[in-house]
Amino acid sequence: MAQAQEPLLIKRYASRRLYNTETSDYVTLDDIAGFIRAGREVKIVDLKSGDDLTRQFLLQIIAEHESRGESVLPIAVLNDLVRSYTSQAQSVVPDFLAMSFDMLKQGQSAMMENMSAINPMASMPGFEAMRAQQEAFMKAMTGGLGKGWSGPSAEEEDTPTPASEEDELSQIKRQLAELQNKLSKL
């Protein structure tokens, strides 16, 4: 189990090939994206210099998906990200993005919990697999942010009253509106 918590070490050789140190074979960017989608953390280092290249390769994976038409990031968000590198708001953006993804993950998890409670499809075969895939996707999208968050606690799993569900939904909507307002100011 300790091995699952350690990042998968990928070494980049001078030939620019990527080497998986666990399986002793070469991998592609698609393979690395697959590891991440499966919930595995990766660390990519240059063999010769020892430089950490993880960020560079993760950005390359995102760019390739975006260029193939698998767009997740709206143009306005991309423009704002570019602007953040040249403005005084640069230090605020990473924290804001981390909070946004954490809130999105929590909101989607709460939504999935509510869906499973009221949705007759929740008892269908494959629903849990879809839910696990969604959780892995969110973990990949957030880069492991909020690792301490493990879903609702036992107290939260008690079926909420309809009034508390409405309060929770209105609170999520309010937080989302606040985040959108902050983003528009950047």
Short mmCIF file of N, CA, C and O in Angstrom, two decimals, residues 16 42 46 48 65 91 93 129 132 137 140 167 173-174:
data_model
loop_
_atom_site.label_atom_id
_atom_site.label_comp_id
_atom_site.label_asym_id
_atom_site.label_seq_id
_atom_site.Cartn_x
_atom_site.Cartn_y
_atom_site.Cartn_z
N ARG A 16 14.88 12.11 -25.07
CA ARG A 16 13.53 12.61 -24.79
C ARG A 16 12.51 11.49 -24.58
O ARG A 16 11.32 11.74 -24.50
N VAL A 42 2.30 11.15 -10.40
CA VAL A 42 3.53 10.89 -11.16
C VAL A 42 4.53 12.00 -10.90
O VAL A 42 4.16 13.13 -10.57
N ASP A 46 14.32 14.78 -15.19
CA ASP A 46 15.35 14.65 -16.22
C ASP A 46 16.46 13.78 -15.66
O ASP A 46 16.97 14.04 -14.56
N LYS A 48 19.60 13.29 -16.52
CA LYS A 48 20.93 13.88 -16.41
C LYS A 48 21.01 14.97 -15.35
O LYS A 48 21.89 14.95 -14.50
N HIS A 65 -4.71 17.53 -25.26
CA HIS A 65 -6.14 17.23 -25.18
C HIS A 65 -6.95 18.41 -25.70
O HIS A 65 -7.93 18.22 -26.44
N SER A 91 -0.08 35.99 -7.61
CA SER A 91 -0.01 35.18 -6.39
C SER A 91 -1.39 34.69 -5.95
O SER A 91 -1.48 33.74 -5.20
N VAL A 93 -3.93 33.73 -8.09
CA VAL A 93 -4.50 32.77 -9.04
C VAL A 93 -4.32 31.32 -8.61
O VAL A 93 -5.28 30.55 -8.61
N ALA A 129 -19.00 2.11 -10.93
CA ALA A 129 -17.82 2.28 -11.78
C ALA A 129 -17.80 3.69 -12.36
O ALA A 129 -16.75 4.34 -12.42
N ALA A 132 -16.77 6.02 -9.59
CA ALA A 132 -15.34 5.92 -9.32
C ALA A 132 -14.54 6.63 -10.41
O ALA A 132 -13.53 7.29 -10.13
N PHE A 137 -11.33 11.22 -12.19
CA PHE A 137 -11.21 12.38 -13.07
C PHE A 137 -10.99 13.65 -12.25
O PHE A 137 -10.12 14.45 -12.55
N ALA A 140 -7.55 13.74 -10.86
CA ALA A 140 -6.59 14.09 -11.91
C ALA A 140 -6.67 15.56 -12.24
O ALA A 140 -5.65 16.22 -12.43
N ASP A 167 -30.70 24.22 1.56
CA ASP A 167 -29.71 25.14 2.12
C ASP A 167 -28.33 24.85 1.54
O ASP A 167 -27.59 25.76 1.18
N LYS A 173 -24.41 27.35 -4.64
CA LYS A 173 -24.65 28.35 -5.66
C LYS A 173 -24.05 29.70 -5.28
O LYS A 173 -23.45 30.38 -6.10
N ARG A 174 -24.18 30.06 -4.02
CA ARG A 174 -23.63 31.33 -3.55
C ARG A 174 -22.10 31.32 -3.65
O ARG A 174 -21.50 32.27 -4.14
#
